[in-house]
Short mmCIF file of C-alpha atoms and ligand atoms in Angstrom, two decimals:
data_model
loop_
_atom_site.label_atom_id
_atom_site.label_comp_id
_atom_site.label_asym_id
_atom_site.label_seq_id
_atom_site.Cartn_x
_atom_site.Cartn_y
_atom_site.Cartn_z
CA MET A 127 -8.86 -28.12 -22.40
CA THR A 128 -7.73 -25.43 -19.87
CA ILE A 129 -4.36 -25.68 -18.22
CA LYS A 130 -3.49 -23.64 -15.12
CA ILE A 131 0.01 -22.81 -14.65
CA LEU A 132 1.89 -20.96 -11.49
CA GLY A 133 4.67 -18.93 -12.77
CA ILE A 134 7.76 -18.29 -11.02
CA GLU A 135 10.23 -15.60 -11.45
CA THR A 136 13.49 -14.64 -9.44
CA SER A 137 16.06 -14.17 -12.04
CA CYS A 138 17.55 -10.73 -11.17
CA ASP A 139 15.78 -8.01 -9.09
CA GLU A 140 11.89 -8.67 -9.20
CA THR A 141 9.89 -11.29 -7.24
CA ALA A 142 7.40 -12.90 -9.31
CA LEU A 143 4.44 -15.13 -9.04
CA ALA A 144 1.42 -15.37 -11.37
CA LEU A 145 -1.07 -17.83 -12.27
CA VAL A 146 -2.27 -17.96 -15.56
CA ASN A 147 -4.94 -19.83 -17.31
CA ILE A 148 -4.55 -21.23 -20.71
CA GLU A 149 -7.20 -22.05 -23.04
CA THR A 150 -5.30 -24.59 -25.21
CA ASN A 151 -7.94 -24.58 -28.12
CA LYS A 152 -6.84 -25.14 -31.70
CA LYS A 153 -5.72 -21.07 -32.44
CA LEU A 154 -2.08 -20.32 -33.51
CA ILE A 155 -2.12 -18.50 -29.72
CA PRO A 156 -4.28 -20.10 -26.61
CA GLU A 157 -6.72 -17.87 -25.12
CA ILE A 158 -4.83 -16.51 -22.21
CA ASN A 159 -6.04 -15.46 -18.65
CA ILE A 160 -4.05 -13.91 -16.29
CA LEU A 161 -5.76 -15.01 -12.90
CA SER A 162 -3.16 -13.20 -10.40
CA ASP A 163 0.11 -11.37 -11.15
CA LYS A 164 2.33 -10.36 -8.26
CA ILE A 165 5.62 -8.44 -7.99
CA ALA A 166 7.77 -7.42 -5.47
CA SER A 167 10.56 -5.22 -6.64
CA GLN A 168 13.74 -4.39 -5.14
CA VAL A 169 14.65 -1.57 -7.54
CA GLU A 170 14.62 0.69 -4.78
CA LEU A 171 17.37 -1.40 -2.55
CA HIS A 172 19.98 -1.69 -5.18
CA ALA A 173 19.44 1.86 -6.39
CA SER A 174 22.00 2.81 -3.48
CA TYR A 175 24.51 0.30 -4.57
CA GLY A 176 23.88 1.73 -8.47
CA GLY A 177 22.97 -1.55 -9.83
CA VAL A 178 21.84 -5.31 -8.56
CA VAL A 179 24.05 -7.09 -5.46
CA PRO A 180 23.04 -10.62 -6.20
CA SER A 181 23.39 -11.85 -2.45
CA LEU A 182 20.93 -8.91 -1.59
CA ALA A 183 18.83 -9.75 -4.26
CA ALA A 184 18.52 -13.30 -2.71
CA ARG A 185 18.03 -12.35 0.76
CA GLU A 186 14.61 -10.01 -0.72
CA HIS A 187 13.55 -12.99 -3.00
CA VAL A 188 13.37 -15.32 0.50
CA LYS A 189 11.68 -12.73 2.21
CA ASN A 190 8.92 -11.95 -0.64
CA ILE A 191 8.41 -15.32 -2.35
CA ASP A 192 6.26 -16.61 0.52
CA ILE A 193 4.36 -13.21 1.07
CA LEU A 194 3.58 -13.38 -2.86
CA PHE A 195 2.41 -16.94 -3.04
CA LYS A 196 -0.11 -16.44 0.14
CA GLU A 197 -1.21 -12.94 -1.47
CA ILE A 198 -1.92 -15.63 -4.68
CA LYS A 199 -3.78 -18.50 -2.44
CA LYS A 200 -5.92 -15.55 -0.74
CA GLU A 201 -7.23 -14.45 -4.24
CA VAL A 202 -7.48 -18.02 -5.81
CA PRO A 203 -9.09 -20.11 -3.02
CA GLY A 204 -7.86 -24.22 -3.36
CA LEU A 205 -4.93 -22.74 -5.63
CA GLU A 206 -3.17 -25.92 -4.66
CA ASP A 207 -5.97 -28.12 -6.48
CA LYS A 208 -6.22 -25.73 -9.46
CA ILE A 209 -2.16 -25.84 -10.62
CA ASP A 210 -1.82 -28.23 -13.35
CA HIS A 211 1.96 -26.95 -14.02
CA ILE A 212 4.60 -25.08 -12.11
CA ALA A 213 6.79 -22.98 -14.37
CA ILE A 214 9.99 -21.98 -13.22
CA THR A 215 12.72 -19.48 -14.03
CA VAL A 216 16.22 -21.80 -14.31
CA GLY A 217 18.54 -19.38 -15.94
CA PRO A 218 20.18 -16.88 -17.34
CA GLY A 219 20.02 -14.75 -14.20
CA LEU A 220 22.38 -14.18 -11.22
CA MET A 221 22.88 -17.85 -9.47
CA PRO A 222 21.94 -16.71 -6.11
CA ALA A 223 18.79 -15.15 -6.98
CA LEU A 224 17.64 -18.04 -9.51
CA LEU A 225 18.32 -20.63 -6.80
CA VAL A 226 15.71 -19.19 -4.39
CA GLY A 227 12.61 -19.25 -6.97
CA VAL A 228 14.08 -22.68 -8.17
CA ASN A 229 14.14 -23.68 -4.34
CA PHE A 230 10.61 -22.67 -3.99
CA ALA A 231 9.18 -24.35 -7.25
CA LYS A 232 11.19 -27.76 -5.76
CA ALA A 233 9.30 -27.61 -2.22
CA LEU A 234 5.74 -26.87 -4.29
CA SER A 235 5.76 -29.63 -6.66
CA TYR A 236 7.23 -32.21 -4.03
CA LYS A 237 4.51 -30.69 -1.66
CA PHE A 238 1.26 -30.62 -4.00
CA GLN A 239 2.89 -32.98 -6.75
CA LYS A 240 2.59 -31.02 -9.87
CA PRO A 241 4.89 -31.10 -12.54
CA LEU A 242 7.59 -28.64 -13.11
CA LEU A 243 8.33 -26.68 -16.67
CA ALA A 244 11.67 -25.28 -16.57
CA VAL A 245 12.01 -22.06 -18.69
CA ASN A 246 14.38 -19.77 -20.05
CA HIS A 247 13.81 -16.41 -19.01
CA LEU A 248 14.61 -15.14 -22.44
CA GLU A 249 11.52 -17.02 -23.86
CA GLY A 250 9.51 -15.97 -21.48
CA HIS A 251 10.63 -11.99 -22.73
CA LEU A 252 10.06 -13.84 -26.35
CA PHE A 253 6.35 -14.18 -25.88
CA SER A 254 5.59 -11.39 -23.38
CA SER A 255 3.45 -9.71 -26.44
CA PHE A 256 1.07 -12.58 -26.29
CA LEU A 257 0.04 -11.72 -22.70
CA ASN A 258 -1.61 -8.31 -24.30
CA ASN A 259 -4.85 -10.86 -24.55
CA ALA A 260 -5.88 -9.90 -28.33
CA SER A 261 -6.57 -12.83 -30.15
CA LEU A 262 -4.17 -13.10 -33.05
CA LYS A 263 -4.60 -13.25 -36.91
CA LYS A 264 -3.04 -16.20 -38.70
CA GLU A 265 -1.34 -13.46 -40.87
CA GLU A 266 0.08 -11.67 -37.44
CA LEU A 267 2.08 -14.69 -36.72
CA ILE A 268 4.18 -16.00 -39.80
CA PHE A 269 7.45 -18.75 -38.88
CA PRO A 270 10.08 -17.78 -38.91
CA ALA A 271 9.66 -14.38 -37.22
CA LEU A 272 12.05 -12.36 -36.06
CA GLY A 273 13.00 -11.96 -32.41
CA LEU A 274 14.40 -8.69 -30.88
CA ILE A 275 15.09 -9.14 -26.89
CA VAL A 276 16.67 -6.15 -25.45
CA SER A 277 16.87 -6.36 -21.53
CA GLY A 278 19.45 -5.46 -19.15
CA GLY A 279 21.41 -8.83 -19.58
CA HIS A 280 20.75 -9.63 -23.19
CA THR A 281 20.32 -8.07 -26.61
CA GLU A 282 19.55 -10.63 -29.21
CA LEU A 283 18.13 -11.12 -32.64
CA VAL A 284 16.46 -14.47 -32.72
CA LEU A 285 14.66 -16.57 -36.13
CA VAL A 286 11.67 -18.33 -34.08
CA HIS A 287 11.40 -20.78 -36.88
CA ASN A 288 8.53 -22.19 -34.46
CA PHE A 289 7.70 -22.73 -30.94
CA GLY A 290 10.66 -23.96 -29.33
CA ASN A 291 12.86 -23.78 -32.20
CA TYR A 292 15.27 -20.58 -32.73
CA GLU A 293 18.13 -19.83 -33.93
CA ILE A 294 20.20 -17.30 -32.54
CA ILE A 295 21.54 -15.03 -35.43
CA GLY A 296 22.87 -11.75 -33.15
CA GLU A 297 24.02 -11.13 -29.76
CA THR A 298 25.70 -8.15 -27.61
CA LEU A 299 29.49 -8.97 -28.02
CA ASP A 300 29.93 -7.28 -24.32
CA ASP A 301 27.23 -4.83 -22.40
CA ALA A 302 23.38 -5.23 -23.45
CA ALA A 303 21.83 -2.26 -24.06
CA GLY A 304 19.74 -2.11 -20.88
CA GLU A 305 22.86 -2.37 -19.47
CA ALA A 306 24.25 0.31 -21.48
CA PHE A 307 21.55 2.47 -20.52
CA ASP A 308 22.30 1.65 -16.57
CA LYS A 309 25.91 2.32 -17.11
CA VAL A 310 25.45 5.72 -18.41
CA ALA A 311 23.12 6.90 -16.29
CA ARG A 312 25.65 6.19 -13.53
CA LEU A 313 27.84 8.15 -15.76
CA LEU A 314 25.67 11.24 -15.52
CA ASP A 315 24.65 10.95 -12.03
CA LEU A 316 20.98 10.17 -12.55
CA GLY A 317 20.88 6.98 -10.16
CA TYR A 318 19.41 3.16 -11.03
CA PRO A 319 18.04 1.81 -13.05
CA GLY A 320 18.82 4.01 -16.07
CA GLY A 321 16.18 3.19 -18.65
CA PRO A 322 13.26 5.31 -17.09
CA VAL A 323 15.11 8.01 -15.82
CA ILE A 324 17.30 8.49 -19.33
CA GLU A 325 14.17 8.59 -20.91
CA LYS A 326 12.82 10.84 -18.56
CA PHE A 327 15.66 13.36 -19.49
CA ALA A 328 15.64 13.02 -23.27
CA LEU A 329 12.08 13.94 -23.55
CA ARG A 330 13.23 17.65 -22.11
CA ASN A 331 16.21 18.05 -24.62
CA SER A 332 15.70 20.88 -27.50
CA GLN A 333 19.31 20.87 -28.14
CA PRO A 334 21.11 19.34 -31.17
CA LEU A 335 22.27 15.96 -30.22
CA ILE A 336 25.59 14.95 -29.75
CA ASP A 337 27.76 12.92 -31.95
CA LEU A 338 27.87 9.43 -31.14
CA PRO A 339 28.57 6.14 -33.10
CA ARG A 340 26.14 3.64 -33.73
CA PRO A 341 28.43 0.53 -33.14
CA MET A 342 28.67 -2.61 -35.18
CA THR A 343 26.09 -1.13 -37.89
CA LYS A 344 28.89 -1.47 -40.82
CA VAL A 345 29.54 -4.55 -39.96
CA ASP A 346 28.16 -7.61 -42.20
CA ASN A 347 26.72 -9.48 -38.86
CA TYR A 348 23.93 -9.29 -36.55
CA ASN A 349 26.15 -8.43 -33.20
CA PHE A 350 25.82 -5.54 -31.00
CA SER A 351 28.02 -3.98 -29.02
CA PHE A 352 27.51 -1.41 -26.62
CA ALA A 353 30.46 -1.12 -24.37
CA GLY A 354 31.69 1.43 -27.05
CA LEU A 355 29.11 3.61 -26.83
CA LYS A 356 29.39 4.08 -23.00
CA THR A 357 32.77 5.04 -23.52
CA ALA A 358 32.08 7.54 -26.07
CA VAL A 359 29.73 9.07 -24.04
CA LEU A 360 32.18 9.03 -21.34
CA TYR A 361 35.31 10.86 -23.35
CA LYS A 362 32.42 13.43 -24.81
CA LEU A 363 31.35 14.70 -20.95
CA ALA A 364 34.94 15.41 -20.39
CA ASN A 365 34.86 18.15 -23.30
CA PHE A 366 31.92 19.97 -21.95
CA LYS A 367 32.14 22.65 -19.21
CA LYS A 368 28.68 24.24 -19.75
CA ASP A 369 25.79 24.33 -17.60
CA LYS A 370 25.51 20.59 -15.88
CA LYS A 371 21.76 19.99 -16.30
CA LEU A 372 21.31 21.02 -19.88
CA VAL A 373 24.97 18.66 -20.41
CA LYS A 374 22.58 15.51 -18.59
CA ILE A 375 19.90 16.38 -20.95
CA ASN A 376 21.69 16.59 -24.33
CA MET A 377 23.71 13.23 -23.48
CA ALA A 378 20.65 11.51 -22.09
CA ALA A 379 18.79 12.47 -25.55
CA SER A 380 21.60 11.50 -27.66
CA PHE A 381 23.08 8.42 -25.92
CA GLN A 382 18.94 7.16 -26.13
CA LYS A 383 19.07 8.27 -29.85
CA ALA A 384 22.27 6.48 -30.89
CA THR A 385 21.70 3.01 -29.01
CA ILE A 386 17.45 3.14 -30.31
CA ASP A 387 19.32 3.52 -34.18
CA THR A 388 21.62 1.02 -33.58
CA ILE A 389 19.01 -1.67 -32.67
CA ILE A 390 16.78 -0.28 -35.54
CA ILE A 391 19.57 -0.74 -37.92
CA LYS A 392 20.68 -4.15 -37.47
CA THR A 393 16.75 -5.31 -36.51
CA LYS A 394 16.10 -3.73 -40.30
CA LYS A 395 18.53 -5.69 -42.09
CA ALA A 396 17.62 -8.76 -40.38
CA LEU A 397 14.06 -8.31 -41.33
CA GLN A 398 14.98 -7.79 -44.72
CA GLU A 399 17.70 -10.49 -45.04
CA PHE A 400 15.16 -13.48 -43.91
CA ASN A 401 12.32 -12.49 -45.39
CA ILE A 402 10.52 -11.78 -42.20
CA LYS A 403 6.74 -10.87 -41.50
CA THR A 404 6.42 -10.90 -37.98
CA LEU A 405 8.93 -8.89 -35.37
CA LEU A 406 8.23 -10.39 -31.71
CA THR A 407 9.71 -7.84 -29.21
CA GLY A 408 10.30 -8.35 -25.52
CA GLY A 409 12.71 -7.12 -22.51
CA GLY A 410 12.65 -4.52 -19.97
CA VAL A 411 13.97 -1.64 -22.34
CA LEU A 412 10.79 -2.22 -24.85
CA ALA A 413 8.99 0.27 -22.36
CA ASN A 414 10.95 2.75 -24.07
CA GLN A 415 8.54 5.00 -25.85
CA ALA A 416 11.10 6.29 -28.34
CA LEU A 417 12.24 2.94 -29.17
CA ARG A 418 8.44 1.63 -29.52
CA ASP A 419 7.80 4.59 -31.74
CA ASP A 420 10.92 3.71 -34.21
CA LEU A 421 10.13 -0.06 -33.89
CA GLN A 422 6.33 0.95 -35.20
CA GLU A 423 7.75 3.00 -37.87
CA LEU A 424 10.11 0.53 -39.20
CA ALA A 425 7.32 -2.52 -38.96
CA GLN A 426 5.22 0.10 -41.26
CA GLN A 427 8.29 0.55 -43.64
CA GLU A 428 8.75 -3.04 -43.99
CA ASN A 429 5.52 -4.24 -43.85
CA VAL A 430 5.52 -6.79 -40.91
CA SER A 431 3.14 -7.43 -38.15
CA LEU A 432 5.00 -5.90 -35.01
CA LEU A 433 4.19 -7.77 -31.94
CA MET A 434 5.25 -5.75 -28.32
CA PRO A 435 4.80 -6.12 -24.91
CA LYS A 436 2.45 -4.06 -22.95
CA LYS A 437 4.63 -1.64 -20.82
CA ALA A 438 3.69 -3.12 -17.89
CA PHE A 439 4.28 -6.79 -19.29
CA CYS A 440 8.20 -5.77 -20.78
CA GLY A 441 10.11 -5.96 -17.49
CA ASP A 442 10.43 -9.31 -15.61
CA ASN A 443 7.01 -11.18 -14.48
CA ALA A 444 5.51 -14.07 -13.88
CA SER A 445 3.07 -14.20 -16.41
CA MET A 446 5.33 -14.55 -19.25
CA ILE A 447 7.21 -17.32 -17.57
CA ALA A 448 4.30 -19.05 -17.31
CA LEU A 449 2.76 -18.49 -20.90
CA ALA A 450 7.05 -19.52 -22.43
CA GLY A 451 6.40 -22.66 -19.83
CA TYR A 452 3.26 -24.01 -22.36
CA LEU A 453 4.41 -22.28 -25.50
CA GLY A 454 8.42 -23.52 -25.19
CA LYS A 455 7.14 -26.92 -25.77
CA LYS A 456 9.07 -28.65 -22.88
CA GLN A 457 8.96 -31.92 -21.53
CA THR A 458 7.66 -31.59 -17.84
CA THR A 459 10.78 -32.19 -15.38
CA SER A 460 10.57 -33.52 -11.51
CA TRP A 461 11.56 -31.83 -8.55
CA GLN A 462 14.67 -33.81 -8.42
CA ASN A 463 15.72 -32.94 -11.83
CA LEU A 464 15.18 -29.45 -11.50
CA THR A 465 18.45 -27.15 -11.34
CA ALA A 466 19.13 -23.42 -12.13
CA TYR A 467 21.91 -22.00 -14.79
CA ALA A 468 23.37 -18.78 -14.79
CA ASN A 469 24.06 -18.95 -18.51
CA LEU A 470 21.54 -20.36 -20.53
CA ASP A 471 21.56 -20.41 -24.09
CA LEU A 472 17.95 -19.65 -25.37
CA ARG A 473 17.75 -23.11 -27.65
CA LYS A 474 18.40 -24.96 -24.55
O1 LIG B 133 14.01 -7.45 -18.88
P1 LIG B 133 14.66 -6.71 -17.26
O2 LIG B 133 13.24 -6.30 -16.47
O3 LIG B 133 15.24 -7.46 -16.95
C1 LIG B 133 16.38 -7.96 -17.34
O4 LIG B 133 16.00 -9.42 -18.03
O5 LIG B 133 17.58 -7.65 -17.61
O6 LIG B 133 15.19 -5.17 -18.57
C2 LIG B 133 15.67 -4.21 -17.41
C3 LIG B 133 16.46 -3.39 -18.05
C4 LIG B 133 17.44 -2.33 -17.04
O7 LIG B 133 18.82 -2.29 -17.86
C5 LIG B 133 16.53 -1.16 -17.66
O8 LIG B 133 17.29 0.17 -17.24
C6 LIG B 133 16.06 -1.48 -18.79
O9 LIG B 133 15.88 -2.33 -18.89
N1 LIG B 133 14.44 0.10 -19.42
C7 LIG B 133 14.86 0.72 -19.40
C8 LIG B 133 13.29 1.10 -19.49
N2 LIG B 133 12.87 0.81 -18.71
C9 LIG B 133 13.95 -0.57 -18.42
N3 LIG B 133 15.93 0.81 -20.98
C10 LIG B 133 15.26 2.14 -21.49
N4 LIG B 133 14.10 2.53 -20.94
C11 LIG B 133 12.84 2.46 -20.02
N5 LIG B 133 11.92 3.09 -20.41
ZN1 LIG B 134 14.49 -10.03 -17.78
#
């Protein structure tokens, strides 16, 4: 059987729509074919404010969502008849931004009489590596798998007992890792979003790294805390008076290493304690090559299979939302019952 799902994503600063074809055969992971995947990024708009402004994000989503829908309709003639379900991100995210997608999905559902799948954005990131299209062997996905989600809003370690069955074992107590990249980039005056620019600067470093903490790596739990790391960067910066550019390069490399080390230490501990054989990863920060390299090394050391999204699917996209709509095993819902949640637990 095949199912076609239209995915809609507007939780932050990307408006995204995608049509995904899912072959629901007996394989562990169905065959996934992305028929169309559209993203309108607002990064440039928010860059001048140093972060996402929710009301401006909502305004841009309103402007872009129709344009993207028309583009998909052009690429897939007879779209209305082809869609089986509409998968929509209902949270977590910025409420004004979420509501644009949710209302758009309600209208489509009403107009085309298609059932809705309410998707948790984090579940989308968790399954984004399955979009890579390589068919998985049985031994590559063994439950419970460990999920590592590292994005701008979340840093979570999750035991994935099965599709739709999650146990959060650790999360950030303050800033998420991506948020820390963004805040440190602001401290270094490098612009927004911070991740890509810090990565670029870090590559140019040839000086010894500045000593920074690896927060919460000595405690006996899986929680994270990156706010202190950002403050440590702030204090260290005050002591530097030499060439500004060199300091920025050196600090970018040192901060990146401290963040990645912290993520790796915690992930390693969880892999060992829960005897994990599969590590599922996702989220915007997974676009960072140094993190990807260290995760590969960790997976090899620990003899686990590592599922990592392609760089193009690390950030917010609608194909991952369409797929999570299917894999998350949620009941369909009607447009009357659909609503958005700024905070939404992965287990809901
Ligand atoms: O998953 P995402 O697109 O949005 C959320 O759901 O939050 O993640 C965005 C975050 C931003 O904080 C951004 O700075 C970070 O991902 N990011 C990176 C890189 N590319 C994006 N962080 C580190 N290195 C990168 N190359
Ligand atoms: Zn995201």
